[in-house]
mmCIF file of C-alpha atoms in Angstrom:
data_model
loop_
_atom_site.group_PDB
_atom_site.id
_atom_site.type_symbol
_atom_site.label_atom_id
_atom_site.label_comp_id
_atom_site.label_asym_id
_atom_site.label_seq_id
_atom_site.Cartn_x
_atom_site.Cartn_y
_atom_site.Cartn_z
ATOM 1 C CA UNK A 1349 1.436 6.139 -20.375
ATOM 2 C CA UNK A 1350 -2.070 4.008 -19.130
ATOM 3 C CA UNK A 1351 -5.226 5.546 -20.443
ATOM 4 C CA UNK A 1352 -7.687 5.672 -17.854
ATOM 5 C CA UNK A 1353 -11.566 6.290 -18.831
ATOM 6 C CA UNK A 1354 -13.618 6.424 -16.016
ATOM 7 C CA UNK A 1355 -17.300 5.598 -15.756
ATOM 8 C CA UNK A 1356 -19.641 6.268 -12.665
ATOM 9 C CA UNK A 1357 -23.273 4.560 -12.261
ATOM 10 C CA UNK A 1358 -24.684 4.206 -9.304
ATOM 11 C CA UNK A 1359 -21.758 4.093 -7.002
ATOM 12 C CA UNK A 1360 -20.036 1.350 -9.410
ATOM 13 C CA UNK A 1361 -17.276 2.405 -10.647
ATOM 14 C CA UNK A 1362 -15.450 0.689 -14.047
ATOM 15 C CA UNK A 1363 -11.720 1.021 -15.131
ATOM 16 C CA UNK A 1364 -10.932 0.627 -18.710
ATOM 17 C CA UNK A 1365 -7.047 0.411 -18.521
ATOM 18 C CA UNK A 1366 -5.464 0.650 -21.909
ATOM 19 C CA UNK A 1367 -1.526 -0.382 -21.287
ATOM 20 C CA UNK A 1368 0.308 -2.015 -23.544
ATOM 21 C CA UNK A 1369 3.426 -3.037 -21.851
ATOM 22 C CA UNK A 1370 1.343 -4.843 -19.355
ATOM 23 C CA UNK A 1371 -0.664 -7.065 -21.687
ATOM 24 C CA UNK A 1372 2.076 -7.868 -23.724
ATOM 25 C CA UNK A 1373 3.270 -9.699 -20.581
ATOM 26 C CA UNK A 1374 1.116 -12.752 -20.490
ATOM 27 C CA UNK A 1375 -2.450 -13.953 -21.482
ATOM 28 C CA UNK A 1376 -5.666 -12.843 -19.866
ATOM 29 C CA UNK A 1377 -5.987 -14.092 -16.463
ATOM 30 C CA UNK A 1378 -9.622 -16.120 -16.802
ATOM 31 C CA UNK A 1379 -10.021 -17.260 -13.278
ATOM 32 C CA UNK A 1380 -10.506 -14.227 -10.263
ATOM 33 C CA UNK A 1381 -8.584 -15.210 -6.833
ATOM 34 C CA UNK A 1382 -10.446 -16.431 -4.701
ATOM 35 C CA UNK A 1383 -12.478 -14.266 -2.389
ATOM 36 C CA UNK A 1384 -13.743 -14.348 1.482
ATOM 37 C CA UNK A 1385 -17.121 -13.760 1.994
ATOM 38 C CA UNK A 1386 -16.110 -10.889 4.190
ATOM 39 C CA UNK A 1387 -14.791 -9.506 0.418
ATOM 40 C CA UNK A 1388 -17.922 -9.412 -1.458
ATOM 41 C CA UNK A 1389 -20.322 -6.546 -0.585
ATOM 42 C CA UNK A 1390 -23.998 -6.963 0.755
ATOM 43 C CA UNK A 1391 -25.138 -4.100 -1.399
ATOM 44 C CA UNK A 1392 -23.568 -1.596 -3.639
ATOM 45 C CA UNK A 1393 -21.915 1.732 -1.612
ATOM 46 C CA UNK A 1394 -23.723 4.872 -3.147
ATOM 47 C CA UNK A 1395 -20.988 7.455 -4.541
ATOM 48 C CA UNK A 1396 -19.025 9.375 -1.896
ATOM 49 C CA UNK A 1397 -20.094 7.327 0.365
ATOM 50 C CA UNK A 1398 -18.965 7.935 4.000
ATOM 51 C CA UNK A 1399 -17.960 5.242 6.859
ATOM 52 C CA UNK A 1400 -16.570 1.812 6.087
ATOM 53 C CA UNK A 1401 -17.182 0.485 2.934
ATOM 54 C CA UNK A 1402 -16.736 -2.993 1.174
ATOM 55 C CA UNK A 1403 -16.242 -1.968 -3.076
ATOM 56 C CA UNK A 1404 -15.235 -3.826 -6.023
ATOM 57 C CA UNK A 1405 -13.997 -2.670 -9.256
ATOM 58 C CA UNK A 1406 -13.821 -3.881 -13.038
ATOM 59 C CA UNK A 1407 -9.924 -4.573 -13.158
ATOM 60 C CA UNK A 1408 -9.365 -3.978 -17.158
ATOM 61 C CA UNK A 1409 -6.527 -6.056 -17.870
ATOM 62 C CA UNK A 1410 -8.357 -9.048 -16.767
ATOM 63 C CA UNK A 1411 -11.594 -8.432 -17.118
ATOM 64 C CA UNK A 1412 -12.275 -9.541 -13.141
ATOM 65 C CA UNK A 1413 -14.082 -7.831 -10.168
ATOM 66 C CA UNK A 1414 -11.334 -6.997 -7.564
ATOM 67 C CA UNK A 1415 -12.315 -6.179 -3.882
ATOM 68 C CA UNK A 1416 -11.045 -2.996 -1.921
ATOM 69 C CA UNK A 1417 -12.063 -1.481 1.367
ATOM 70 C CA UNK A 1418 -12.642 2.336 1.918
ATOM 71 C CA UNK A 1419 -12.846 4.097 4.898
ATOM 72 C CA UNK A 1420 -13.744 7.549 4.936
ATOM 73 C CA UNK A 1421 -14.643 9.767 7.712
ATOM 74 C CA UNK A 1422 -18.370 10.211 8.370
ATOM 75 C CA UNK A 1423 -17.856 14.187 9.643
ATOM 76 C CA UNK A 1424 -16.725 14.353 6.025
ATOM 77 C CA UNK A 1425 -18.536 17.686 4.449
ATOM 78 C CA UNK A 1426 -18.531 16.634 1.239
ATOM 79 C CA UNK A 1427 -16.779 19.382 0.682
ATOM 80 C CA UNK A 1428 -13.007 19.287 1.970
ATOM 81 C CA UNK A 1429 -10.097 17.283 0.053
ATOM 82 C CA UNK A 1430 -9.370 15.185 2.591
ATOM 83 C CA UNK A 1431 -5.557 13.452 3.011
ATOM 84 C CA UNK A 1432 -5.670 9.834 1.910
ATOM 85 C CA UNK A 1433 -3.631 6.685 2.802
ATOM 86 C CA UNK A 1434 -2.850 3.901 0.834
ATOM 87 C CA UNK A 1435 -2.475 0.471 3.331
ATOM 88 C CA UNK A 1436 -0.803 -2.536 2.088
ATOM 89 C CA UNK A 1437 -1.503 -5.617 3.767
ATOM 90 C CA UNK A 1438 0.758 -8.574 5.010
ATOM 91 C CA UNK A 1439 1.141 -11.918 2.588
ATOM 92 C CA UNK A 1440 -1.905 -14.214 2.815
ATOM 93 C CA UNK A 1441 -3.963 -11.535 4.028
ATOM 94 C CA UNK A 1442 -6.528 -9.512 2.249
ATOM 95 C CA UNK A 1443 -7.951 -6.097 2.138
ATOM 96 C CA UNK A 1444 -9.866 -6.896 5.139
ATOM 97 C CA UNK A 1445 -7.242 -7.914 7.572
ATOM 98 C CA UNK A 1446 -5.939 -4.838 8.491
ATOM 99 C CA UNK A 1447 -8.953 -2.792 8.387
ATOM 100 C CA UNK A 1448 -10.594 -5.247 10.989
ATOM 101 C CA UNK A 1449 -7.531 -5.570 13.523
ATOM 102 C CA UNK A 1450 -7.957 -4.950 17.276
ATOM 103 C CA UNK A 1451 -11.654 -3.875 16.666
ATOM 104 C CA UNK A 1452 -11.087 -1.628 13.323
ATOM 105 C CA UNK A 1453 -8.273 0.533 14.936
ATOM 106 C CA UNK A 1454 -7.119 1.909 11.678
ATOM 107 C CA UNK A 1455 -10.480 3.426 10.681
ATOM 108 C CA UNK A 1456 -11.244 4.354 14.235
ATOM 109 C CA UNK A 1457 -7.619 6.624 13.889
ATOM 110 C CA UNK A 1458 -9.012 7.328 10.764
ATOM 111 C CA UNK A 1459 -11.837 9.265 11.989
ATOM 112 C CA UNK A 1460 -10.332 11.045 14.554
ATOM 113 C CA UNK A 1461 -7.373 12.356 12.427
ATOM 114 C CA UNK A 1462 -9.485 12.871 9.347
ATOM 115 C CA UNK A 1463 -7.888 10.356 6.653
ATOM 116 C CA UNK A 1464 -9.343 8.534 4.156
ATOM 117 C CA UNK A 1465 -7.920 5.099 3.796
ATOM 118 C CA UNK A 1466 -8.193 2.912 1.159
ATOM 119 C CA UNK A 1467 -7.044 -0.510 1.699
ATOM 120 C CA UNK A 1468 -7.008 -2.761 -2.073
ATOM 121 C CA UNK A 1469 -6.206 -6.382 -2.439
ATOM 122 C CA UNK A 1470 -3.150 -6.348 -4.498
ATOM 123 C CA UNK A 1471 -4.620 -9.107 -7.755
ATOM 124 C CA UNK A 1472 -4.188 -11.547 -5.407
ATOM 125 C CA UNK A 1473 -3.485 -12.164 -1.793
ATOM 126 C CA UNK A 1474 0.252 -13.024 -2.513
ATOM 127 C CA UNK A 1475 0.522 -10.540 -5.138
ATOM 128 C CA UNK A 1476 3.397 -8.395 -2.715
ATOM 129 C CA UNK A 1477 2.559 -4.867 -4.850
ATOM 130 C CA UNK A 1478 5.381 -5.604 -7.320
ATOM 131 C CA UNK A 1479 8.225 -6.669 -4.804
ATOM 132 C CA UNK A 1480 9.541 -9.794 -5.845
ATOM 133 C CA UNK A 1481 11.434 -10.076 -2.299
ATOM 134 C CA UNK A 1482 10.508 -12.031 0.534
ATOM 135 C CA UNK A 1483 11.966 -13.424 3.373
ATOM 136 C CA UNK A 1484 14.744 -14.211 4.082
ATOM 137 C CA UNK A 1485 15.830 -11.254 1.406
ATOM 138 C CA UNK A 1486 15.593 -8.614 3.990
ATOM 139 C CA UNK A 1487 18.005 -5.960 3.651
ATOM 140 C CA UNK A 1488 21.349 -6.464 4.072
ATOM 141 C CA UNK A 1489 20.748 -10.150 2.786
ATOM 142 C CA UNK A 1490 21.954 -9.707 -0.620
ATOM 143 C CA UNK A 1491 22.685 -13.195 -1.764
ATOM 144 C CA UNK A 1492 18.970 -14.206 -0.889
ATOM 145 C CA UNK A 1493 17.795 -10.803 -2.718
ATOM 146 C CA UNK A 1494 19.356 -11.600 -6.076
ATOM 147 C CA UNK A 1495 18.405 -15.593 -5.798
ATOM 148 C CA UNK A 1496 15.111 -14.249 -5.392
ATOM 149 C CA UNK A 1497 14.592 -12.315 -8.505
ATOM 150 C CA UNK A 1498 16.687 -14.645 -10.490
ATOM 151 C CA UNK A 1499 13.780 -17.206 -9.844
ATOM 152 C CA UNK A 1500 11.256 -15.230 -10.750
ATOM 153 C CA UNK A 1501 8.866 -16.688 -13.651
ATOM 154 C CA UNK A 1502 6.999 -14.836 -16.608
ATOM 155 C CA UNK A 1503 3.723 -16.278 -14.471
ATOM 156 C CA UNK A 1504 4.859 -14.527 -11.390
ATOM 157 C CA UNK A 1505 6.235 -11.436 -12.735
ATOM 158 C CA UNK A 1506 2.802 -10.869 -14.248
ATOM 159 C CA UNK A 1507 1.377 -11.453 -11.103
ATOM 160 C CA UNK A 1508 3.847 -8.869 -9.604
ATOM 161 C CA UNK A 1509 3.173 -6.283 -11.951
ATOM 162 C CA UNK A 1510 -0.535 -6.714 -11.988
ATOM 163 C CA UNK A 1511 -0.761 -6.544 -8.282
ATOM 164 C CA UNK A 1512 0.926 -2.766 -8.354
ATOM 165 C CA UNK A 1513 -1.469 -1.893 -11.177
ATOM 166 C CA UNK A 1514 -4.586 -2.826 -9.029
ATOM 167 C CA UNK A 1515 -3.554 -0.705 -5.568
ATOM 168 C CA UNK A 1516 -2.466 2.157 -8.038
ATOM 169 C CA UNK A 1517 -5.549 2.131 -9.917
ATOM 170 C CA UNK A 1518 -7.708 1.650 -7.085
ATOM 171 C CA UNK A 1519 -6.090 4.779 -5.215
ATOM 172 C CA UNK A 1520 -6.310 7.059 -8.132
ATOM 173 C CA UNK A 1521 -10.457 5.632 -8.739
ATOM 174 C CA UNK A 1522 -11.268 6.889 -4.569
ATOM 175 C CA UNK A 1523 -8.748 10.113 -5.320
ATOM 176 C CA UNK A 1524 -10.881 10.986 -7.911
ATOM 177 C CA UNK A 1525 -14.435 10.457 -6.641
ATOM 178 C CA UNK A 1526 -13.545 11.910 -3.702
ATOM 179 C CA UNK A 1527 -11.786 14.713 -4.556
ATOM 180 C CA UNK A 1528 -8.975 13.258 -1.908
ATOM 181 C CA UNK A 1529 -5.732 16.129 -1.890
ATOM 182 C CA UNK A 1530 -3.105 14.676 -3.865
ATOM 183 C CA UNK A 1531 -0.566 16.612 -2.299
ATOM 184 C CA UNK A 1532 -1.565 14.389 0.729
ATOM 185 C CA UNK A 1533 -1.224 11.248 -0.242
ATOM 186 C CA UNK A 1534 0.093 8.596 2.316
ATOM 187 C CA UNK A 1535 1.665 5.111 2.033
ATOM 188 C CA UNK A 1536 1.766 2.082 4.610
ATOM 189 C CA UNK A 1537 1.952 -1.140 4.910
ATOM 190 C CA UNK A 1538 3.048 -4.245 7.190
ATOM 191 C CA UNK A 1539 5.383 -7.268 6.203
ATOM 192 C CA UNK A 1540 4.372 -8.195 2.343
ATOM 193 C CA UNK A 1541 3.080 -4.736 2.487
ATOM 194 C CA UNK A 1542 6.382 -3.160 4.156
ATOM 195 C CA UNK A 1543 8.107 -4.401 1.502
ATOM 196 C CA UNK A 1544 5.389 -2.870 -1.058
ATOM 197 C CA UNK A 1545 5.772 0.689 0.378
ATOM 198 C CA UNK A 1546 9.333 0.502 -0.155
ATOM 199 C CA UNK A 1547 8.845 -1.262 -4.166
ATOM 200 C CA UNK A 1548 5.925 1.790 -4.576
ATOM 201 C CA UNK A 1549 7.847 4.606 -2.511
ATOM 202 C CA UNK A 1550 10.949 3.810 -5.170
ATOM 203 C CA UNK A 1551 9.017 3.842 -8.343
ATOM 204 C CA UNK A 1552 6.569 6.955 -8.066
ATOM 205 C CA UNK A 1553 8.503 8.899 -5.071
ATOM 206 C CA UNK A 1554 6.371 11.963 -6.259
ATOM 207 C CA UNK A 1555 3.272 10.674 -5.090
ATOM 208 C CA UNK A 1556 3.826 10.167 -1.519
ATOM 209 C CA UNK A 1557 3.882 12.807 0.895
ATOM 210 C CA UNK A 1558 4.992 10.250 3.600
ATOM 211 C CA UNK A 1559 5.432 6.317 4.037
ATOM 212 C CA UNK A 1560 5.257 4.071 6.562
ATOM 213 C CA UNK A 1561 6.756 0.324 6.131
ATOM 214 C CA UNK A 1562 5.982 -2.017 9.124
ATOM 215 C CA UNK A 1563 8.061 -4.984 9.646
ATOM 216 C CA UNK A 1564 9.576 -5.861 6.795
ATOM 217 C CA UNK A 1565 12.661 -4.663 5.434
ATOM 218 C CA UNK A 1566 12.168 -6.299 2.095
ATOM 219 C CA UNK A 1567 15.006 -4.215 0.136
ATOM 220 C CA UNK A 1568 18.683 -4.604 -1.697
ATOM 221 C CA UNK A 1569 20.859 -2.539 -0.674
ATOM 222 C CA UNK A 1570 22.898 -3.227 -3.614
ATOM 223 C CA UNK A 1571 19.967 -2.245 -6.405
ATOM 224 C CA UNK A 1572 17.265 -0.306 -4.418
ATOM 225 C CA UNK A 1573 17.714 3.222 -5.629
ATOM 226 C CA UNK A 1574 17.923 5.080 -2.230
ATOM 227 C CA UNK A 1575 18.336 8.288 -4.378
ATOM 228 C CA UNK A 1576 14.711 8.784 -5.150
ATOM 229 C CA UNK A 1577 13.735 8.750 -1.596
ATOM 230 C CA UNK A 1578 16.211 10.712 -0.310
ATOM 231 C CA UNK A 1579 13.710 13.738 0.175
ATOM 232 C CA UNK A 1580 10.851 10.923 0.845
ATOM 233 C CA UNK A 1581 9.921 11.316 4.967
ATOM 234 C CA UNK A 1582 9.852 7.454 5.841
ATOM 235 C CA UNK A 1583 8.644 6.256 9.150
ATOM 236 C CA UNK A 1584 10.293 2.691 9.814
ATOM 237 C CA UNK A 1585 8.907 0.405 12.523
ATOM 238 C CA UNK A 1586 9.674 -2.797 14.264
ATOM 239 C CA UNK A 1587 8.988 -5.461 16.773
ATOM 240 C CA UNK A 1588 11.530 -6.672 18.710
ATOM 241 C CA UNK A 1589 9.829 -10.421 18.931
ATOM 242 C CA UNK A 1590 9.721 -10.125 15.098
ATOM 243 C CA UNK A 1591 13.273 -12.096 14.765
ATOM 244 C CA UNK A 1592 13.174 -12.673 11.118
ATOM 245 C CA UNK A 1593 13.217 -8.933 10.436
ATOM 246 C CA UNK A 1594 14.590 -6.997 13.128
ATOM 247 C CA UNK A 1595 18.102 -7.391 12.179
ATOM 248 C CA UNK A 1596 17.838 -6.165 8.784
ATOM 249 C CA UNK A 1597 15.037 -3.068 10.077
ATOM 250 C CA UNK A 1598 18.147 -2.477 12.405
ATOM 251 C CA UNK A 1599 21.306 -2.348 9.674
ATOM 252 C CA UNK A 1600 18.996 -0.250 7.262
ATOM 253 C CA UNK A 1601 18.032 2.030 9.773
ATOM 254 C CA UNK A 1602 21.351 2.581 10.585
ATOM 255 C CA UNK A 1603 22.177 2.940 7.101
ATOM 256 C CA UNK A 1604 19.105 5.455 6.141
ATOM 257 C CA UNK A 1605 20.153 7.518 9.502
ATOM 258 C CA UNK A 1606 23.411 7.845 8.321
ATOM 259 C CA UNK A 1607 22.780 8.971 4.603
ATOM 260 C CA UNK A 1608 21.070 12.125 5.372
ATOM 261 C CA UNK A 1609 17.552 10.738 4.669
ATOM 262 C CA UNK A 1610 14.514 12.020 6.222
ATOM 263 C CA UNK A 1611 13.795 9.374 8.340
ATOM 264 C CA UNK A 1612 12.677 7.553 11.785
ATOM 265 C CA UNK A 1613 12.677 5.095 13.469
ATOM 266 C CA UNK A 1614 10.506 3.302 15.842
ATOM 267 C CA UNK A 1615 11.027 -0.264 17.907
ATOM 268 C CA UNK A 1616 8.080 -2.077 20.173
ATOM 269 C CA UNK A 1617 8.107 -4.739 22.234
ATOM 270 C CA UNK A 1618 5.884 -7.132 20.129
ATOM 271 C CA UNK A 1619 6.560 -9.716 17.841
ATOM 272 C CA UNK A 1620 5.760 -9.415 13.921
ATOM 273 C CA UNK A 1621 2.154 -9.430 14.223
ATOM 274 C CA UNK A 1622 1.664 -7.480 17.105
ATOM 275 C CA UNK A 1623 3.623 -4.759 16.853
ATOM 276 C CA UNK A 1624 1.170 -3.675 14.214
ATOM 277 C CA UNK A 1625 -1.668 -1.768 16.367
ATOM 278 C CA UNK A 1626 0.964 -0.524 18.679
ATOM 279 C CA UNK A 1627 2.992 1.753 16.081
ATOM 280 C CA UNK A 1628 -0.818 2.339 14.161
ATOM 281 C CA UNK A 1629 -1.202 5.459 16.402
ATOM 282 C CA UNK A 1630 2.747 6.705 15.917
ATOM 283 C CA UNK A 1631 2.140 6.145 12.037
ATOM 284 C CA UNK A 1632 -0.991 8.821 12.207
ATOM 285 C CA UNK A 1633 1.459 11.122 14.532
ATOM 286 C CA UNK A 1634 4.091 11.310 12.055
ATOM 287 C CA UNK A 1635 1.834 11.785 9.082
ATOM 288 C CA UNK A 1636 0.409 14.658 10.793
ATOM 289 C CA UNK A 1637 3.254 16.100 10.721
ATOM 290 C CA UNK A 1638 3.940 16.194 7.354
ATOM 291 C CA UNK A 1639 -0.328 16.668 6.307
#
């Protein structure tokens, strides 16, 4: 199990990760990814900090300052243990992008539902949370699925496994300084970061009161292990001008509608990009229900 100690001073907060599994994987990383200038803060956030914040972190396994955004509601009391989502962004993209679509919609919805949302970058902007699948292994394309992993280097499976250590870690540091309710903890994310809330849903199903993958079926159905999520409410979307997806969205949401999973689903008419801040405000509906 990781050993986390965690050290506060003056709104910065360090990791010191002690995992053994993971370092035995490779050599320390030396170089950080690169970084926008959107991803490196003006000034330090204070702690519990409310509004929209730009944060970095000491990420322990390599020794490198990693960005993250945090949104958190500004009626926060300081008080109440707030639900908290987890948003995974698209490949390429950053922990910016999503935050900063159509005007900041997500931390606008944020507000007026009363979520925390903490948005990391994943190691690097490729890093895909530890889902070695891209397209066009989208479910129901199993030949392209096991090609896919097959190729699969040491290099990049370090990459893949340090890029789910960094959104866990970073979830669990703003769960703890804010005293977020772990029994509310959501999952989302679009393309790359579809097919991380499926990777992430799979390995800690426990965590999640709800996910939400957008656009990107990026899932075996020969090895993904449906069983843990059976009890998992998952809120699939789509686009119906997203062509390299929507076929396999469609055959696994028949399939998940047909195995007695808790699950919908949702198709808009916009293509892959688009359809993202038209299903934003269904995706806050349907956590509701379950928060």
């Amino acid at each position: 199990m990781m050993r986390r100690f965690l050290i506060s001073c003056v709104g910065v907060v360090t990791l010191v990760s002690l995992d053994a599994a993971l370092s035995a994987q490779g050599p320390r990383v030396e170089s950080a990814p690169p970084q926008s200038a959107a991803s490196t803060p003006a000034a330090i956030p204070r702690a519990r900090a409310t509004g929209d914040q730009h944060r970095q972190y000491v990420f322990a396994p390599t020794g490198q300052q990693l960005p993250y955004r945090l949104f958190v509601p500004p009626a926060w009391d300081g008080k109440t243990s707030l639900p908290i989502i987890l948003m995974l962004h698209g490949g390429g993209a950053n922990e910016n992008t999503y935050m900063d679509m159509s005007g900041g919609l997500l931390p606008k919805l944020a507000a007026q539902h009363g979520y925390i949302v903490v948005s990391p970058l994943g190691f690097t902007p490729l890093g895909a949370f530890g889902n070695p699948l891209r397209l066009p292994a989208v479910y129901g394309e199993s030949a392209a699925a096991a090609s896919q992993r097959a190729a699969v280097t040491p290099v990049r499976q370090r990459e893949l496994s340090l890029s789910e250590l960094d959104v866990i870690t970073v979830l669990d540091l703003v769960t703890e300084e804010y005293g977020a309710d772990r029994s509310r903890t959501f999952l989302m994310g679009h393309s790359m970061g579809s097919g991380g809330t499926w990777h992430l849903a799979a390995r800690y199903p426990e965590r999640w009161r709800a996910v939400a993958p957008m656009s990107g079926p990026f899932i075996d159905a020969t090895t993904y292990p449906f069983d843990l999520i059976r009890r998992l409410p998952v809120f699939m979307t789509e686009g119906t001008g997203a062509k390299p997806s929507l076929e396999g969205s469609r055959a696994l949401a028949k399939f998940m509608r047909g195995g007695n999973f808790v699950f919908d689903y949702l198709e808009v008419d916009g293509d892959h990009g688009g359809m993202v801040p038209m299903v934003l405000p269904r995706i806050f509906e349907f956590f509701n229900r379950y928060g």
